[in-house]
């Protein structure tokens, strides 16, 4: 298939591009590089041994999005582009609603007008809020706790209405749990701008000496060791999940929702221990107060994705840490700053 990948220069997008190119798809990337680097696209090309069309375009530029759709005429779109920092979304809600929701509306309008009816959308486990029962199934109540999460829920609902109005659409909403790790080569990985918000990149930066110590946000949660429990999923498993979703959509019209996780949770202290053995370095940490908006526990029931998509995660926590560490060690400052376009 010919696929347009919005946000393809970003963390999850770049890994998914490699998997899709290796599966024989042709891809074009649309990204404004607001949270990513052109170098990531060059490395995707290097890893897959194939050229990728790249359009530096902001989804808020409606005409530019239409131009890309007209030039590329894709068979389908994978839509990663969006802002994702929870704290920033609380401080600047309009920025988040405009970028994520209006950006998606522009994309969907261009798809409709150019008769592109296949979409895979990056949703998030954050739409579940703080569930009462575990593991979390797709029919759990939806109650996101912050503006970022609410943009994801709004986009899900827009897609539901779109498919209700025109059932020829094929839409996959993928709710990711906690993506971590990197490509086995160490050439692409997660490169946060500024201090990382998320656990794994923070630990990796402590291990490599960029930060002094990790703050563990609370050891008094109702979990076995008192620290927060999450369903970490290797980014390459997640990338495979997108290829599986596309295969599924080839045979199924309508809208389909799947959680992508491993089905098992690890605590912060367990992740620290796994990273220490993967890296051979000690991770200095101190117990800090709870982070506002955090939940104690989150893990997926990946059964629906296994049954319907024929997909399941295969890489364990040791592989997630080893691969994140290889990337961090080879690229201690992330991607080099761009010197060319
Ligand atoms: P990322 O920031 O690395 O990638 C997002 C990409 O979108 C970036 O390259 C950025 O430059 C681009 N982008 C942002 N706004 C844009 C716009 N208006 N026009 C064009 N490009 C734009 O993030 P990621 O971790 O790869 O996440 C990808 C998607 O998955 C996001 O939608 C995110 O909300 C979602 N998600 C991520 C996680 C996670 O923990 N990483 C978890 C659940 C869901
Ligand atoms: C974060 C996002 C969520 C998003 C998810 C997946 C927040 C508040 N939520 O959630 O919207 O869907 O990522 O990308 O950002 N921790 C520490 N010290 C740190 C960082 C994290 O102890 O420096 C702990 C957290 O308290 C949590 C666990 O590590 O228990 C994982 O945190 P994080 O990686 O930020 O992911 P989530 O909290 O699941």
XYZ file of C-alpha atoms and ligand atoms in Angstrom:
424
model
C 0.000 0.000 0.000
C 0.933 3.616 -0.387
C 0.691 5.150 3.093
C 0.867 8.689 4.379
C 2.367 8.783 7.881
C 1.660 11.953 9.851
C 4.164 12.406 12.678
C 6.428 9.869 10.975
C 9.588 11.658 12.144
C 8.578 11.179 15.789
C 9.369 8.399 18.225
C 6.663 5.837 17.477
C 6.187 7.018 13.891
C 9.828 6.499 12.912
C 9.879 2.921 14.228
C 6.590 2.160 12.503
C 7.934 3.548 9.224
C 10.810 1.057 9.325
C 8.424 -1.852 9.927
C 6.067 -0.728 7.143
C 8.881 -0.211 4.628
C 10.233 -3.652 5.452
C 6.741 -5.097 4.957
C 6.801 -3.709 1.402
C 4.654 -0.596 1.780
C 5.530 2.722 0.157
C 5.426 5.618 2.559
C 5.395 9.382 2.612
C 5.825 11.326 5.851
C 4.050 14.523 6.829
C 5.588 16.165 9.901
C 6.219 19.758 10.972
C 9.298 18.658 12.984
C 7.925 20.530 16.023
C 9.005 17.644 18.248
C 11.359 15.680 16.025
C 14.326 15.800 13.728
C 14.836 15.394 9.972
C 17.728 13.114 10.925
C 15.238 10.513 12.173
C 13.796 10.295 8.644
C 17.267 9.881 7.149
C 17.920 7.022 9.567
C 14.608 5.373 8.714
C 15.712 5.415 5.062
C 19.111 4.023 6.019
C 17.602 1.174 8.083
C 15.024 0.194 5.470
C 17.285 0.831 2.469
C 14.482 2.764 0.777
C 13.742 6.413 0.084
C 10.869 8.147 1.820
C 9.031 11.230 0.579
C 9.084 13.885 3.295
C 6.763 16.889 3.608
C 7.529 19.414 6.323
C 3.952 20.508 6.846
C 1.887 21.602 9.836
C -1.496 19.877 10.021
C -2.958 23.261 10.917
C -2.097 24.455 7.395
C -5.218 23.138 5.717
C -4.148 23.919 2.154
C -0.721 22.351 2.613
C -2.332 19.166 3.963
C -4.605 19.030 0.905
C -1.597 19.522 -1.365
C 0.187 16.562 0.250
C -2.935 14.429 -0.174
C -3.142 15.450 -3.846
C 0.539 14.745 -4.507
C 0.786 11.458 -2.623
C -2.710 10.016 -3.237
C -2.225 7.448 -0.471
C -4.347 4.327 0.002
C -4.372 5.002 3.735
C -3.093 7.241 6.517
C -1.458 6.454 9.847
C -1.963 9.471 12.053
C 0.667 9.904 14.774
C 1.062 13.681 14.615
C 0.069 15.456 17.780
C 1.321 17.012 20.955
C 1.636 14.602 23.872
C 2.914 16.306 27.040
C 0.274 16.036 29.766
C 1.571 18.902 31.938
C 1.858 21.243 28.950
C -1.727 20.379 27.978
C -2.937 21.483 31.417
C -1.061 24.793 31.082
C -1.936 25.434 27.438
C -5.213 23.666 26.694
C -6.024 25.758 23.622
C -2.704 24.801 22.053
C -3.575 21.137 22.566
C -7.163 21.308 21.350
C -6.105 23.339 18.315
C -3.131 21.227 17.371
C -4.579 17.791 18.040
C -8.285 18.225 17.285
C -8.190 20.911 14.553
C -5.125 19.265 13.012
C -7.021 15.982 12.828
C -10.113 17.664 11.369
C -7.958 19.138 8.601
C -6.488 15.721 7.909
C -9.867 13.946 7.878
C -11.384 16.599 5.608
C -8.527 16.224 3.131
C -8.879 12.432 3.287
C -12.602 12.633 2.633
C -12.173 15.069 -0.253
C -9.432 12.977 -1.866
C -11.330 9.742 -1.285
C -8.844 8.227 1.181
C -10.917 6.100 3.561
C -8.403 4.082 5.591
C -7.075 5.510 8.863
C -5.063 4.185 11.794
C -5.105 6.649 14.691
C -2.739 6.871 17.692
C -5.013 6.954 20.681
C -3.819 6.350 24.213
C -4.582 4.357 27.336
C -4.949 7.770 28.908
C -8.568 7.784 27.613
C -9.387 5.209 30.316
C -8.520 7.618 33.140
C -8.412 5.751 36.440
C -10.274 2.467 35.890
C -11.703 0.330 38.712
C -10.980 -3.083 37.241
C -7.892 -4.726 35.765
C -6.790 -5.655 33.253
C -8.322 -2.787 31.266
C -10.558 -3.871 28.410
C -11.643 -1.715 25.467
C -15.161 -1.356 26.869
C -13.952 0.192 30.161
C -15.460 3.608 30.958
C -13.639 6.501 29.289
C -12.686 9.352 31.570
C -9.413 11.074 30.667
C -8.039 13.264 33.445
C -6.363 16.047 31.452
C -6.724 18.098 28.242
C -4.247 15.900 26.333
C -6.339 12.820 27.097
C -9.525 14.665 26.212
C -8.132 15.554 22.769
C -7.628 11.819 22.196
C -11.173 11.046 23.306
C -12.607 13.838 21.129
C -10.757 12.531 18.083
C -12.030 9.008 18.803
C -15.590 10.393 18.898
C -15.109 12.371 15.684
C -13.990 9.147 13.996
C -17.009 7.260 15.374
C -19.366 9.901 13.926
C -17.549 9.908 10.614
C -17.842 6.145 10.221
C -21.510 6.252 11.290
C -22.170 8.760 8.495
C -20.185 6.829 5.892
C -19.627 3.143 6.713
C -17.209 2.728 3.816
C -14.475 4.201 6.054
C -11.999 1.768 7.617
C -10.733 3.189 10.914
C -8.521 1.623 13.559
C -8.211 3.371 16.918
C -5.145 2.014 18.713
C -4.896 2.789 22.414
C -1.232 2.500 23.295
C -0.125 1.709 26.826
C 3.456 2.803 27.689
C 5.755 2.661 24.657
C 9.463 2.302 25.495
C 12.665 0.927 23.950
C 14.185 1.523 20.551
C 15.071 -0.164 17.270
C 17.568 -2.996 17.773
C 20.199 -1.128 15.732
C 20.319 1.797 18.178
C 19.964 4.169 15.199
C 16.467 5.440 16.059
C 14.879 5.896 19.470
C 13.126 8.320 21.778
C 14.791 11.751 21.825
C 12.889 14.022 24.192
C 13.513 17.742 23.973
C 14.470 18.910 27.487
C 14.005 16.895 30.680
C 11.999 13.735 29.928
C 8.482 13.508 31.361
C 8.378 9.742 31.109
C 10.108 7.125 33.199
C 12.245 5.148 30.748
C 13.959 8.066 28.982
C 14.627 9.657 32.368
C 16.255 6.482 33.691
C 18.297 6.175 30.479
C 19.591 9.738 30.899
C 20.569 9.056 34.520
C 22.401 5.911 33.377
C 24.342 7.800 30.713
C 25.260 10.611 33.143
C 23.073 13.387 31.702
C 20.992 13.619 34.908
C 21.971 13.046 38.514
C 19.109 11.057 39.883
C 15.606 9.880 39.210
C 12.718 11.047 41.369
C 10.391 8.128 42.053
C 6.957 9.713 42.251
C 5.593 8.089 45.406
C 6.210 4.815 47.226
C 2.867 4.825 49.032
C 0.602 3.762 46.168
C -1.655 0.731 46.671
C 0.696 -1.522 44.657
C 2.916 -4.451 45.762
C 6.032 -2.286 46.352
C 4.235 1.061 46.692
C 5.469 2.503 43.353
C 3.343 3.014 40.241
C 2.644 0.036 37.981
C 2.418 0.373 34.164
C 2.141 -1.820 31.085
C 5.372 -0.999 29.214
C 5.390 -2.097 25.595
C 8.381 -2.266 23.257
C 8.067 0.347 20.519
C 8.876 -2.305 17.875
C 5.974 -4.448 19.108
C 3.816 -1.356 18.879
C 5.087 -0.740 15.336
C 4.150 -4.330 14.423
C 0.688 -3.612 15.854
C 0.186 -0.917 13.191
C 1.082 -3.314 10.392
C -1.414 -5.803 11.884
C -4.106 -3.113 12.109
C -3.602 -2.242 8.421
C -3.951 -5.897 7.435
C -7.128 -6.103 9.491
C -8.582 -2.996 7.839
C -7.930 -4.500 4.406
C -10.627 -7.079 5.261
C -12.903 -4.986 7.488
C -14.781 -1.744 6.988
C -16.086 0.293 9.941
C -14.411 1.412 13.142
C -12.364 -0.863 15.372
C -10.785 -0.190 18.756
C -7.836 -2.092 20.203
C -5.625 -1.653 23.232
C -1.957 -2.334 22.532
C -0.118 -3.471 25.642
C 1.586 -6.609 26.908
C -0.972 -7.534 29.556
C 1.543 -7.263 32.382
C 2.482 -4.442 34.675
C 5.834 -3.514 36.202
C 6.505 -1.138 39.078
C 8.944 1.765 38.919
C 11.368 -0.142 41.157
C 11.169 -3.207 38.904
C 11.947 -1.056 35.870
C 14.933 0.509 37.651
C 16.275 -2.958 38.511
C 15.802 -4.205 34.930
C 17.564 -1.128 33.533
C 20.440 -1.555 35.959
C 21.039 -5.099 34.777
C 20.668 -4.163 31.092
C 23.106 -1.256 31.369
C 25.459 -2.454 34.083
C 25.082 1.011 35.636
C 23.556 1.998 38.936
C 20.512 4.243 38.694
C 20.575 6.813 41.510
C 17.072 7.590 42.705
C 15.193 9.137 45.590
C 11.595 8.794 46.642
C 9.680 11.991 45.897
C 6.066 12.988 46.382
C 3.381 11.733 44.030
C 3.056 13.502 40.660
C -0.247 15.350 40.193
C -2.656 13.413 38.008
C -0.834 10.053 38.345
C -2.742 6.812 38.814
C -1.446 3.830 40.795
C -1.887 1.080 38.248
C -2.512 0.526 34.567
C -2.290 -2.575 32.459
C -4.033 -3.801 29.355
C -6.059 -6.798 28.404
C -4.469 -7.356 24.983
C -6.888 -10.223 24.203
C -8.991 -8.344 21.650
C -5.902 -7.325 19.646
C -4.654 -10.916 19.761
C -7.967 -12.367 18.584
C -8.839 -9.784 15.934
C -5.501 -8.454 14.729
C -3.514 -11.661 15.254
C -0.974 -9.506 17.079
C 0.723 -9.797 20.446
C 3.775 -8.261 22.052
C 6.831 -10.539 21.992
C 9.602 -8.435 23.566
C 10.030 -8.466 27.354
C 11.137 -5.800 29.831
C 14.802 -6.866 29.562
C 14.713 -6.306 25.788
C 12.966 -2.946 26.262
C 15.725 -1.796 28.628
C 18.598 -3.257 26.591
C 17.370 -1.585 23.403
C 16.653 1.756 25.114
C 20.153 1.618 26.589
C 21.854 0.861 23.250
C 20.101 3.871 21.692
C 20.990 6.106 24.659
C 24.615 5.031 24.677
C 25.068 5.565 20.932
C 23.134 8.859 20.949
C 23.649 10.407 24.388
C 22.308 13.795 23.225
C 19.596 12.355 20.956
C 19.755 13.160 17.247
C 22.429 15.600 16.100
C 21.105 19.079 15.390
C 20.055 19.507 11.775
C 22.601 21.114 9.515
C 20.683 20.542 6.304
C 17.039 20.353 5.286
P 6.424 12.380 19.078
O 6.263 13.754 19.617
O 7.778 11.779 19.060
O 5.832 12.310 17.596
C 4.768 13.124 17.171
C 5.186 13.788 15.861
O 4.131 14.630 15.401
C 6.424 14.667 16.004
O 7.375 14.288 15.020
C 5.917 16.089 15.792
O 6.889 16.909 15.172
C 4.700 15.843 14.920
N 3.656 16.864 15.026
C 3.075 17.378 16.150
N 2.154 18.294 15.822
C 2.140 18.372 14.462
C 1.400 19.139 13.515
N 0.498 20.046 13.903
N 1.632 18.950 12.201
C 2.555 18.049 11.799
N 3.282 17.295 12.631
C 3.081 17.458 13.959
O 5.392 11.450 19.873
P 5.248 9.865 19.887
O 5.634 9.389 21.225
O 5.883 9.267 18.698
O 3.671 9.758 19.788
C 3.008 9.551 18.558
C 1.513 9.571 18.801
O 1.166 8.549 19.729
C 0.998 10.878 19.409
O -0.268 11.166 18.834
C 0.849 10.546 20.863
O -0.153 11.331 21.489
C 0.442 9.092 20.816
N 0.775 8.355 22.041
C 2.065 8.378 22.502
C 2.384 7.715 23.665
C 3.782 7.753 24.216
O 3.964 7.465 25.400
N 4.802 8.066 23.458
C 1.389 6.992 24.354
C 0.090 6.968 23.846
C -0.201 7.661 22.666
C 2.244 9.166 30.850
C 1.193 10.194 30.553
C 0.024 9.544 29.855
C 0.485 8.767 28.627
C 1.519 7.747 29.085
C 2.053 6.922 27.966
C 1.514 11.760 32.419
C 0.921 12.323 33.683
N 0.795 10.796 31.818
O 1.691 8.312 31.781
O -0.911 10.504 29.456
O -0.589 8.116 28.007
O 2.596 8.452 29.695
O 2.971 7.665 27.272
O 2.546 12.192 31.949
N 7.697 8.060 37.172
C 8.594 8.343 38.168
N 9.569 9.275 37.926
C 9.686 9.928 36.734
C 8.757 9.631 35.701
C 7.766 8.689 35.955
O 8.524 7.770 39.262
O 10.578 10.763 36.578
C 6.659 7.025 37.417
C 5.240 7.543 37.286
O 4.773 8.043 38.520
C 4.509 6.282 36.840
C 5.558 5.530 35.996
O 6.820 6.048 36.413
O 4.177 5.476 37.942
C 5.406 5.753 34.504
O 5.367 7.143 34.247
P 5.334 7.733 32.754
O 6.424 7.118 31.955
O 5.309 9.206 32.849
O 3.968 7.191 32.146
P 2.460 7.336 32.694
O 2.413 7.932 34.033
O 1.800 6.027 32.517
